[in-house]
Amino acid sequence: MTDPAPATFRDLPYARPDLDSLARRYAEELAPAFRDAKSADAENRIIETWNGLRSNLGTSEAIARVRYKQDTKDAAAEAENAFFDAAAPRMEELEVLFARTILGSPRRSEIAERWGPQLIRILEARREQFRSEIAEAVAEEAQLGSRYTKLLAQAEIPFRGESLTLSELARPTQDPDRATREEAQRARFGYFEAHREELDEIYDRLVRLRDGMGRTLGFGGFTRLGYLRMTRTDYGPAEVARFREEIRRRVVPLAREIRNRQAKKLGLAKLLFHDEPLHDPRGNPKPVGDGAFILGEARRMYHAMHPDLGRFIDLMIERDLLDLESRKGKSHGGFCSFFPDYRVPFIFSNFNGTQHDVEVLTHEAGHAFQGYMSRDARVVDYFFPTLEACEIHSMSMEFLAWPFMERFFGEAADRFRRQHLAGAILFLPYAALVDEFQHEVYARPGLAPRERKALWLDLERRYLPWRDYGGLPFVSDGGLWQHQRHIYASPFYYIDYALAETCALQMWRKAESDRPRALEDYFEICRVGGSLPFQEIVRRGRLVSPFEEGCLAEAVEAARAWLAERE
Ligand code: ZN
């Protein structure tokens, strides 16, 4: 395998790409040369050059995006981020030119043989999702997404004499003291209330823009375009709707049982919204050390798990490819990025002293390790798979780390595992809710902001029937979804987590009964990377597709039994 470049993240060179000369090279050199090529060999050489250019461009963008999210108040970083927002349509245009040119070849089967048939599927999806008529809308969409990111990143919320970011505020929302929890949620959604109009306006504009793009492309609305953007090549909205129905039938009853048990454990007659984050009257399990401690333990854990994981974590630490702690001005959330030219991943998170720190690190390390294992991928499109498959790597890693939880949580490790599994079950209905909400929103793009909130509350009653906001402002009116970044920035990217969780639960069961086999399957799907579509990756991991009848029911029964045994 290739050795990743020996630089730290800080030292990675960055220069704003020259899109004019790149566009000329695509249009005047590469595309005509490809069309004139007389053999598959000649075509493949051009694809290789092209792949190199796409790798350069993708690397520049990934570096700019990460550096901006590290400090949204840095004007130079903001300018580079804005450059890529504005460049989004031109970059799409370049990608589409690449896709059209290659798909126009009479030797597609030889191309598929050299690069894998998944490249053809990816290019087909890409070809359909852009025409120059939507260029302006694409740029505006990116700008609106960045406006939303900035609005949330720069929140400085007064709370008991301190000024907290949204990530930092997550900690008091799970305080054992009920009044503290409620006050924290009031402070949190007070910020949203203060920006109500802007949040509504950004989303309303996004929905109308996306609907318009879908119509311009001849899809009659956004949904089909949304699926194409997610490169969902082996299933569609009908399969996803059936999967949501399975969640409603199979998972919601167990989720309700878990909530009832939680209320009893907390000694509450009625579990309110601000009680939901607390699972134990003693407080949720907390890591027994700070961020540096967690990282040190993670390093030992990965060395103990497998030599490849050990090499991977050493690389991440030695090359400074992690930014874990929360800071003012740093964008909220956690994600994993990848720099194709250097063949290294990057992990971004916001540690806040809760169990979340361990979860986010194992989760993002799952993504990053898969990228690391796929670093010799033939084309840039294969470094990561489509997102529902990506999340199998991350969520399975959270479960594969279970035997090591004593290192992070000490005596509370068992409580952590219980809560983690319960959390996985509780998450599924929420993910289905976010997904159905978006399908409804894009099916009825003319809804007013107020009507969208009513729709959310309506769906919430079906998926989270226990939910009671206890009169908490903003969320009582149906505004909760406005804190969910995906709904703004990555439409339809959410059910992916539920599809992947369904696979990760299978990986959990396998690891409980046969850990070596589970690890073997895990490494296999990491190596596959993005070279196959979702359901084929699932098969390579010897897992059952979430779309198969009964798949979810089995996982849910296993979780129910495991949890009942340990109550
Ligand atoms: Zn993830």
Coordinates of C-alpha atoms and ligand atoms in Angstrom, one line a residue:
M1 CA 0.0 0.0 0.0
T2 CA 1.0 3.6 -0.6
D3 CA 2.6 5.5 2.3
P4 CA 0.6 8.6 3.1
A5 CA 2.5 11.9 2.7
P6 CA 4.7 12.7 5.7
A7 CA 3.4 16.1 6.5
T8 CA 1.3 17.3 9.5
F9 CA -2.1 18.8 8.7
R10 CA -0.8 22.3 9.4
D11 CA 2.0 21.9 6.9
L12 CA -0.2 20.7 4.0
P13 CA 0.2 23.3 1.3
Y14 CA -2.9 25.1 0.1
A15 CA -3.4 27.4 -2.9
R16 CA -6.7 28.5 -4.3
P17 CA -7.2 26.5 -7.4
D18 CA -7.3 28.2 -10.8
L19 CA -10.7 27.1 -12.0
D20 CA -10.3 29.0 -15.4
S21 CA -7.2 27.1 -16.4
L22 CA -8.6 23.9 -15.1
A23 CA -11.9 24.3 -17.0
R24 CA -9.9 25.1 -20.2
R25 CA -7.8 22.0 -19.7
Y26 CA -10.9 19.9 -19.2
A27 CA -12.8 21.3 -22.2
E28 CA -10.0 22.0 -24.7
E29 CA -7.5 19.2 -23.9
L30 CA -8.9 16.2 -22.0
A31 CA -12.4 15.9 -23.4
P32 CA -11.4 16.2 -27.1
A33 CA -8.5 13.9 -26.6
F34 CA -10.8 11.3 -25.0
R35 CA -13.3 11.6 -27.8
D36 CA -10.5 11.1 -30.4
A37 CA -9.0 8.2 -28.5
K38 CA -8.8 5.0 -30.6
S39 CA -8.4 2.5 -27.9
A40 CA -9.5 1.7 -24.4
D41 CA -5.9 2.1 -23.3
A42 CA -5.7 5.6 -24.6
E43 CA -9.0 6.4 -22.9
N44 CA -7.9 5.0 -19.6
R45 CA -4.7 7.1 -19.7
I46 CA -6.8 10.2 -20.0
I47 CA -9.1 9.1 -17.2
E48 CA -6.0 8.7 -15.1
T49 CA -4.8 12.3 -15.8
W50 CA -8.3 13.5 -15.1
N51 CA -8.4 11.6 -11.8
G52 CA -5.2 13.3 -10.8
L53 CA -6.7 16.7 -11.4
R54 CA -9.9 15.8 -9.6
S55 CA -7.7 14.6 -6.7
N56 CA -5.9 18.0 -6.6
L57 CA -9.1 19.9 -6.6
G58 CA -10.8 17.7 -4.0
T59 CA -7.8 18.1 -1.8
S60 CA -7.8 21.9 -2.0
E61 CA -11.5 22.0 -1.2
A62 CA -11.2 19.6 1.7
I63 CA -8.4 21.6 3.3
A64 CA -10.2 24.9 2.8
R65 CA -13.5 23.5 4.3
V66 CA -11.7 22.0 7.4
R67 CA -9.7 25.1 8.1
Y68 CA -12.8 27.3 7.9
K69 CA -14.7 25.0 10.3
Q70 CA -11.8 25.1 12.7
D71 CA -12.2 28.8 13.0
T72 CA -15.2 30.4 11.4
K73 CA -14.0 33.8 12.6
D74 CA -10.7 33.6 10.6
A75 CA -11.4 36.0 7.7
A76 CA -8.8 34.4 5.4
A77 CA -10.3 30.9 6.0
E78 CA -13.8 32.3 5.5
A79 CA -12.7 33.8 2.2
E80 CA -11.5 30.4 0.9
N81 CA -14.6 28.7 2.1
A82 CA -16.7 31.4 0.3
F83 CA -14.6 30.8 -2.8
F84 CA -15.6 27.1 -2.8
D85 CA -19.3 28.0 -2.1
A86 CA -19.2 30.3 -5.2
A87 CA -17.2 27.7 -7.2
A88 CA -19.7 24.9 -6.4
P89 CA -21.6 25.2 -9.8
R90 CA -18.4 25.4 -11.9
M91 CA -17.0 22.4 -10.1
E92 CA -20.2 20.5 -10.7
E93 CA -20.0 21.6 -14.3
L94 CA -16.5 20.1 -14.6
E95 CA -17.6 16.9 -13.0
V96 CA -20.5 16.6 -15.3
L97 CA -18.3 17.3 -18.3
F98 CA -16.1 14.5 -17.1
A99 CA -19.1 12.2 -16.6
R100 CA -20.7 12.9 -20.0
T101 CA -17.4 12.5 -21.9
I102 CA -16.7 9.1 -20.4
L103 CA -20.2 7.8 -20.6
G104 CA -20.1 8.8 -24.3
S105 CA -17.4 6.2 -25.0
P106 CA -18.2 3.2 -27.1
R107 CA -15.9 1.2 -24.9
R108 CA -17.7 1.5 -21.6
S109 CA -17.3 -2.1 -20.7
E110 CA -13.5 -1.9 -20.9
I111 CA -13.6 1.3 -18.8
A112 CA -15.8 -0.5 -16.3
E113 CA -13.3 -3.4 -16.3
R114 CA -10.4 -1.1 -15.6
W115 CA -12.0 1.2 -13.0
G116 CA -14.9 -1.0 -11.7
P117 CA -18.6 -0.9 -12.7
Q118 CA -19.4 1.4 -9.8
L119 CA -17.6 4.3 -11.5
I120 CA -20.0 4.0 -14.4
R121 CA -23.0 4.0 -12.0
I122 CA -21.6 7.1 -10.1
L123 CA -21.0 8.9 -13.4
E124 CA -24.5 8.1 -14.6
A125 CA -26.0 9.6 -11.4
R126 CA -23.8 12.7 -11.7
R127 CA -24.6 13.3 -15.3
E128 CA -28.3 13.7 -14.5
Q129 CA -27.9 16.0 -11.6
F130 CA -26.6 19.1 -13.2
R131 CA -27.2 21.4 -16.1
S132 CA -25.8 25.0 -16.5
E133 CA -29.4 26.3 -16.1
I134 CA -29.2 25.5 -12.4
A135 CA -25.7 27.0 -11.8
E136 CA -26.9 30.1 -10.0
A137 CA -29.2 28.1 -7.7
V138 CA -26.4 25.7 -6.8
A139 CA -24.1 28.5 -5.8
E140 CA -26.9 30.2 -3.7
E141 CA -27.7 26.8 -2.1
A142 CA -24.0 26.5 -1.0
Q143 CA -24.0 30.0 0.4
L144 CA -27.2 29.4 2.4
G145 CA -25.7 26.3 3.8
S146 CA -22.7 28.2 5.0
R147 CA -24.9 30.9 6.5
Y148 CA -26.6 28.3 8.6
T149 CA -23.3 26.8 9.7
K150 CA -22.0 30.2 10.7
L151 CA -25.2 31.0 12.6
L152 CA -24.9 27.9 14.7
A153 CA -21.1 28.0 15.0
Q154 CA -21.0 31.5 16.4
A155 CA -23.7 31.0 19.0
E156 CA -22.4 32.2 22.4
I157 CA -25.2 31.4 24.7
P158 CA -25.3 32.9 28.2
F159 CA -25.7 30.2 30.8
R160 CA -25.2 30.7 34.6
G161 CA -22.6 33.4 34.2
E162 CA -20.7 31.6 31.3
S163 CA -20.9 32.0 27.6
L164 CA -21.2 28.6 25.9
T165 CA -21.2 27.2 22.4
L166 CA -24.0 24.9 21.3
S167 CA -21.7 21.9 21.8
E168 CA -20.7 23.0 25.2
L169 CA -24.3 23.5 26.2
A170 CA -25.0 19.8 25.5
R171 CA -23.3 19.0 28.8
P172 CA -25.8 20.7 31.2
T173 CA -28.7 19.4 29.1
Q174 CA -27.9 16.0 30.7
D175 CA -27.3 17.2 34.2
P176 CA -28.8 15.0 36.9
D177 CA -30.5 18.0 38.3
R178 CA -33.8 18.5 36.5
A179 CA -34.0 22.3 36.9
T180 CA -30.5 22.6 35.3
R181 CA -31.5 20.4 32.4
E182 CA -34.6 22.5 31.7
E183 CA -32.7 25.7 32.0
A184 CA -30.1 24.5 29.6
Q185 CA -32.7 23.5 27.0
R186 CA -34.4 26.9 27.5
A187 CA -31.0 28.6 26.9
R188 CA -30.3 26.4 23.9
F189 CA -33.6 27.0 22.1
G190 CA -33.7 30.6 23.3
Y191 CA -30.9 31.1 20.8
F192 CA -33.0 29.4 18.1
E193 CA -36.0 31.6 19.1
A194 CA -33.9 34.7 18.8
H195 CA -33.0 33.7 15.2
R196 CA -36.3 32.3 14.3
E197 CA -36.9 34.4 11.3
E198 CA -33.4 33.8 9.8
L199 CA -33.7 30.0 10.4
D200 CA -37.1 30.0 8.7
E201 CA -36.0 32.2 5.8
I202 CA -32.8 30.2 5.1
Y203 CA -34.7 26.9 5.0
D204 CA -37.7 28.3 3.0
R205 CA -35.3 29.6 0.4
L206 CA -33.4 26.3 0.3
V207 CA -36.6 24.3 -0.3
R208 CA -37.8 26.6 -3.1
L209 CA -34.3 26.6 -4.7
R210 CA -34.0 22.8 -4.6
D211 CA -37.6 22.3 -5.8
G212 CA -36.8 24.7 -8.7
M213 CA -33.6 22.8 -9.6
G214 CA -35.5 19.5 -9.6
R215 CA -38.1 20.9 -11.9
T216 CA -35.6 22.5 -14.3
L217 CA -33.9 19.1 -14.6
G218 CA -37.2 17.5 -15.5
F219 CA -37.8 15.6 -12.2
G220 CA -41.0 17.4 -11.3
G221 CA -39.5 18.3 -7.9
F222 CA -36.4 17.8 -5.7
T223 CA -36.7 14.3 -4.4
R224 CA -35.3 12.4 -7.4
L225 CA -32.4 15.0 -7.6
G226 CA -31.8 14.5 -3.9
Y227 CA -31.5 10.7 -4.3
L228 CA -29.2 11.2 -7.3
R229 CA -27.0 13.5 -5.3
M230 CA -26.7 10.8 -2.6
T231 CA -25.7 8.4 -5.5
R232 CA -28.4 5.9 -4.4
T233 CA -28.0 3.5 -7.3
D234 CA -29.6 0.3 -5.9
Y235 CA -32.7 1.5 -4.1
G236 CA -35.2 4.3 -4.2
P237 CA -37.9 6.2 -2.1
A238 CA -40.2 3.1 -2.2
E239 CA -37.7 0.9 -0.4
V240 CA -36.9 3.7 2.0
A241 CA -40.6 4.2 2.8
R242 CA -41.0 0.5 3.5
F243 CA -37.9 0.6 5.8
R244 CA -39.5 3.6 7.7
E245 CA -42.7 1.5 8.1
E246 CA -40.6 -1.4 9.6
I247 CA -39.1 1.1 12.1
R248 CA -42.6 2.3 13.0
R249 CA -43.9 -1.3 13.5
R250 CA -40.8 -2.9 15.1
V251 CA -38.7 -0.3 16.8
V252 CA -41.2 2.3 18.1
P253 CA -42.7 -0.2 20.6
L254 CA -39.2 -1.0 22.0
A255 CA -38.2 2.6 22.1
R256 CA -41.3 3.4 24.1
E257 CA -40.4 0.6 26.6
I258 CA -37.0 2.1 26.9
R259 CA -38.4 5.5 27.6
N260 CA -40.8 4.1 30.2
R261 CA -38.0 2.3 32.0
Q262 CA -36.0 5.5 31.9
A263 CA -38.8 7.5 33.5
K264 CA -39.1 4.9 36.2
K265 CA -35.4 4.9 36.8
L266 CA -35.3 8.6 37.1
G267 CA -38.3 8.5 39.4
L268 CA -40.5 10.7 37.2
A269 CA -44.2 10.4 36.7
K270 CA -43.8 11.9 33.3
L271 CA -40.7 12.0 31.1
L272 CA -40.4 15.4 29.5
F273 CA -38.2 16.5 26.6
H274 CA -35.6 17.9 28.9
D275 CA -35.4 14.6 30.7
E276 CA -34.7 12.5 27.6
P277 CA -30.9 13.1 27.5
L278 CA -30.5 11.7 31.1
H279 CA -30.6 8.0 31.4
D280 CA -29.5 7.4 35.0
P281 CA -30.2 9.3 38.2
R282 CA -26.5 9.2 39.0
G283 CA -25.8 11.0 35.8
N284 CA -24.8 9.6 32.4
P285 CA -21.4 7.8 32.4
K286 CA -18.7 10.4 32.0
P287 CA -15.2 9.7 30.6
V288 CA -12.8 9.5 33.6
G289 CA -10.4 11.9 32.0
D290 CA -10.1 14.9 29.6
G291 CA -9.7 15.0 25.8
A292 CA -6.0 14.1 26.0
F293 CA -6.7 11.2 28.2
I294 CA -9.4 9.9 25.8
L295 CA -7.1 10.2 22.9
G296 CA -4.3 8.4 24.7
E297 CA -6.7 5.5 25.7
A298 CA -8.0 5.4 22.1
R299 CA -4.4 4.9 20.9
R300 CA -3.8 2.0 23.3
M301 CA -7.2 0.5 22.4
Y302 CA -6.6 0.5 18.6
H303 CA -3.1 -1.0 19.1
A304 CA -4.8 -3.8 21.2
M305 CA -7.5 -4.3 18.6
H306 CA -5.4 -4.8 15.5
P307 CA -1.9 -3.8 14.2
D308 CA -3.5 -2.0 11.2
L309 CA -5.6 0.0 13.6
G310 CA -2.5 0.8 15.6
R311 CA -0.6 2.1 12.6
F312 CA -3.7 4.1 11.7
I313 CA -4.1 5.9 15.0
D314 CA -0.4 6.6 15.2
L315 CA -0.5 8.3 11.9
M316 CA -3.6 10.4 12.9
I317 CA -1.8 11.6 16.0
E318 CA 1.7 12.0 14.6
R319 CA 0.5 14.0 11.6
D320 CA -1.9 16.1 13.6
L321 CA -4.9 14.8 11.7
L322 CA -7.4 15.3 14.6
D323 CA -9.1 18.5 15.9
L324 CA -11.1 17.2 18.9
E325 CA -11.8 19.9 21.4
S326 CA -14.6 22.5 21.3
R327 CA -13.7 26.2 20.9
K328 CA -15.4 29.5 20.4
G329 CA -15.9 30.1 16.7
K330 CA -15.3 26.4 15.8
S331 CA -18.1 24.9 13.7
H332 CA -20.3 22.5 15.8
G333 CA -20.6 18.8 15.1
G334 CA -18.2 16.1 14.2
F335 CA -17.1 14.7 10.8
C336 CA -14.4 13.0 9.0
S337 CA -12.7 14.4 5.9
F338 CA -10.1 13.0 3.5
F339 CA -7.3 14.6 1.5
P340 CA -7.0 12.5 -1.7
D341 CA -3.5 13.9 -2.8
Y342 CA -2.0 12.9 0.6
R343 CA -4.2 9.8 1.1
V344 CA -4.9 10.7 4.7
P345 CA -8.2 11.3 6.6
F346 CA -8.9 14.0 9.1
I347 CA -11.2 13.9 12.2
F348 CA -13.1 16.9 13.4
S349 CA -15.2 16.9 16.6
N350 CA -16.2 19.1 19.6
F351 CA -15.4 17.3 22.8
N352 CA -17.6 18.6 25.7
G353 CA -16.7 16.3 28.6
T354 CA -19.6 13.9 28.1
Q355 CA -19.8 10.3 26.9
H356 CA -20.4 11.8 23.5
D357 CA -16.6 12.4 23.3
V358 CA -15.9 8.7 23.3
E359 CA -18.8 8.0 20.9
V360 CA -17.7 10.7 18.4
L361 CA -14.1 9.6 18.5
T362 CA -14.8 5.9 17.9
H363 CA -17.4 6.9 15.3
E364 CA -15.2 9.2 13.3
A365 CA -12.3 6.9 13.6
G366 CA -14.4 4.2 11.9
H367 CA -14.9 6.6 8.9
A368 CA -11.3 7.6 9.0
F369 CA -10.0 4.0 9.2
Q370 CA -12.1 3.0 6.2
G371 CA -10.6 5.9 4.2
Y372 CA -7.2 4.9 5.3
M373 CA -7.8 1.3 4.3
S374 CA -9.1 2.5 0.9
R375 CA -6.2 4.9 0.3
D376 CA -5.1 3.0 -2.8
A377 CA -8.5 3.3 -4.4
R378 CA -8.3 3.5 -8.2
V379 CA -10.4 6.7 -8.5
V380 CA -11.1 9.5 -6.1
D381 CA -14.8 8.5 -6.1
Y382 CA -13.9 5.3 -4.2
F383 CA -12.1 6.8 -1.1
F384 CA -15.5 6.7 0.6
P385 CA -18.6 4.8 -0.3
T386 CA -22.1 6.4 -0.4
L387 CA -23.1 7.6 3.0
E388 CA -25.4 4.9 4.2
A389 CA -22.5 2.5 3.6
C390 CA -20.0 4.9 5.2
E391 CA -22.0 4.9 8.4
I392 CA -21.7 1.2 8.7
H393 CA -18.0 1.6 9.2
S394 CA -18.4 4.4 11.8
M395 CA -21.3 2.9 13.8
S396 CA -19.9 -0.6 13.7
M397 CA -16.6 0.8 15.1
E398 CA -18.6 2.2 18.1
F399 CA -19.7 -1.3 18.9
L400 CA -16.4 -3.0 18.1
A401 CA -14.9 -0.7 20.8
W402 CA -17.2 -2.1 23.5
P403 CA -14.7 -4.4 25.2
F404 CA -12.4 -1.4 25.9
M405 CA -15.0 0.8 27.5
E406 CA -13.6 0.2 31.0
R407 CA -10.5 2.3 29.9
F408 CA -12.7 5.3 29.2
F409 CA -15.5 5.0 31.8
G410 CA -14.0 2.9 34.6
E411 CA -16.8 1.3 36.7
A412 CA -19.5 3.0 34.5
A413 CA -18.5 1.0 31.5
D414 CA -21.5 -1.3 31.7
R415 CA -23.9 1.5 32.1
F416 CA -22.3 3.1 29.0
R417 CA -22.8 0.0 27.0
R418 CA -26.5 -0.3 28.0
Q419 CA -27.0 3.3 27.2
H420 CA -25.2 3.1 23.9
L421 CA -27.4 0.1 22.8
A422 CA -30.6 1.8 24.1
G423 CA -29.5 4.9 22.3
A424 CA -29.1 3.0 19.0
I425 CA -32.7 1.8 19.3
L426 CA -34.0 5.2 20.3
F427 CA -32.2 6.8 17.4
L428 CA -33.9 4.8 14.6
P429 CA -37.4 6.4 15.0
Y430 CA -35.8 9.8 15.1
A431 CA -33.9 9.1 11.9
A432 CA -37.1 7.9 10.2
L433 CA -38.9 11.0 11.3
V434 CA -36.2 13.3 9.9
D435 CA -36.4 11.4 6.6
E436 CA -40.2 11.3 6.3
F437 CA -40.3 15.0 7.2
Q438 CA -38.0 15.8 4.3
H439 CA -39.9 13.7 1.8
E440 CA -43.1 15.6 2.8
V441 CA -41.4 19.0 2.7
Y442 CA -40.1 18.4 -0.8
A443 CA -43.4 16.8 -2.0
R444 CA -45.1 20.0 -0.8
P445 CA -42.5 22.8 -1.4
G446 CA -45.2 25.5 -1.1
L447 CA -45.7 24.9 2.6
A448 CA -45.2 28.0 4.8
P449 CA -42.6 27.8 7.6
R450 CA -45.4 27.6 10.1
E451 CA -47.0 24.6 8.2
R452 CA -43.6 22.8 8.1
K453 CA -43.5 23.0 11.9
A454 CA -47.0 21.7 12.2
L455 CA -46.0 18.8 9.9
W456 CA -43.0 18.0 12.1
L457 CA -45.2 17.8 15.2
D458 CA -47.6 15.6 13.3
L459 CA -45.0 13.1 12.3
E460 CA -43.4 13.3 15.7
R461 CA -46.5 11.9 17.2
R462 CA -46.1 8.8 15.0
Y463 CA -42.4 8.2 15.6
L464 CA -41.8 9.6 19.0
P465 CA -45.3 9.1 20.7
W466 CA -43.8 9.7 24.2
R467 CA -42.5 13.1 23.3
D468 CA -43.7 15.9 25.6
Y469 CA -42.0 19.3 25.4
G470 CA -43.5 20.4 28.7
G471 CA -44.2 23.8 27.2
L472 CA -40.6 24.6 26.3
P473 CA -40.7 27.5 23.9
F474 CA -39.7 27.1 20.2
V475 CA -39.7 23.3 20.2
S476 CA -43.3 23.1 21.4
D477 CA -44.1 24.9 18.1
G478 CA -42.4 22.2 16.1
G479 CA -39.0 23.9 15.6
L480 CA -36.7 21.1 16.9
W481 CA -35.6 20.0 13.4
Q482 CA -34.0 23.4 12.8
H483 CA -31.0 22.2 15.0
Q484 CA -30.4 19.3 12.6
R485 CA -27.7 20.4 10.3
H486 CA -28.4 17.7 7.7
I487 CA -31.9 19.0 7.0
Y488 CA -30.4 22.3 5.9
A489 CA -27.1 21.4 4.4
S490 CA -27.4 17.8 3.1
P491 CA -31.0 17.0 2.2
F492 CA -32.1 13.3 2.5
Y493 CA -28.8 12.5 4.2
Y494 CA -30.2 11.1 7.5
I495 CA -32.0 7.8 6.9
D496 CA -28.5 6.7 6.0
Y497 CA -27.7 6.5 9.7
A498 CA -30.7 4.3 10.3
L499 CA -29.8 2.0 7.4
A500 CA -26.3 1.8 8.7
E501 CA -27.4 1.3 12.3
T502 CA -29.4 -1.7 11.2
C503 CA -26.2 -3.1 9.8
A504 CA -24.1 -2.1 12.8
L505 CA -26.5 -3.8 15.1
Q506 CA -25.9 -7.0 13.2
M507 CA -22.1 -6.4 13.5
W508 CA -22.7 -5.9 17.3
R509 CA -24.4 -9.3 17.5
K510 CA -21.7 -11.0 15.5
A511 CA -19.0 -9.4 17.7
E512 CA -20.7 -10.6 20.8
S513 CA -20.7 -14.2 19.6
D514 CA -17.6 -14.4 17.3
R515 CA -15.3 -11.3 17.5
P516 CA -12.6 -12.5 15.1
R517 CA -15.3 -13.1 12.4
A518 CA -16.8 -9.7 13.1
L519 CA -13.4 -8.0 12.7
E520 CA -12.7 -9.9 9.6
D521 CA -16.0 -8.8 8.0
Y522 CA -15.3 -5.2 9.2
F523 CA -11.9 -5.1 7.6
E524 CA -13.3 -6.5 4.4
I525 CA -15.9 -3.7 4.0
C526 CA -13.2 -1.1 4.9
R527 CA -11.0 -2.4 2.1
V528 CA -14.0 -2.3 -0.4
G529 CA -14.3 1.4 0.2
G530 CA -16.6 3.0 -2.3
S531 CA -16.0 0.5 -5.1
L532 CA -19.4 -1.1 -4.7
P533 CA -23.0 0.2 -4.1
F534 CA -24.6 -0.1 -0.7
Q535 CA -26.3 -3.4 -0.8
E536 CA -23.3 -5.1 -2.3
I537 CA -21.1 -3.7 0.4
V538 CA -23.5 -5.1 3.0
R539 CA -23.2 -8.5 1.4
R540 CA -19.4 -8.3 1.4
G541 CA -19.6 -7.8 5.1
R542 CA -21.8 -10.9 5.4
L543 CA -24.7 -8.7 6.6
V544 CA -28.4 -8.8 5.7
S545 CA -29.7 -5.8 3.7
P546 CA -31.9 -3.5 5.9
F547 CA -34.5 -3.7 3.0
E548 CA -34.9 -7.4 3.5
E549 CA -38.0 -8.5 5.3
G550 CA -37.4 -9.4 8.9
C551 CA -33.9 -7.9 9.1
L552 CA -34.8 -5.2 11.5
A553 CA -37.1 -7.4 13.6
E554 CA -34.3 -9.7 14.4
A555 CA -31.9 -7.0 15.5
V556 CA -34.6 -5.4 17.6
E557 CA -35.4 -8.7 19.4
A558 CA -31.7 -9.2 20.1
A559 CA -31.4 -5.7 21.6
R560 CA -34.6 -6.2 23.6
A561 CA -33.3 -9.4 25.1
W562 CA -29.8 -8.0 25.8
L563 CA -31.2 -5.0 27.6
A564 CA -33.8 -6.9 29.6
E565 CA -31.1 -9.3 30.9
R566 CA -29.2 -6.3 32.3
E567 CA -31.9 -4.2 33.8
Ligands
ZN1 ZN -20.7 9.4 10.5

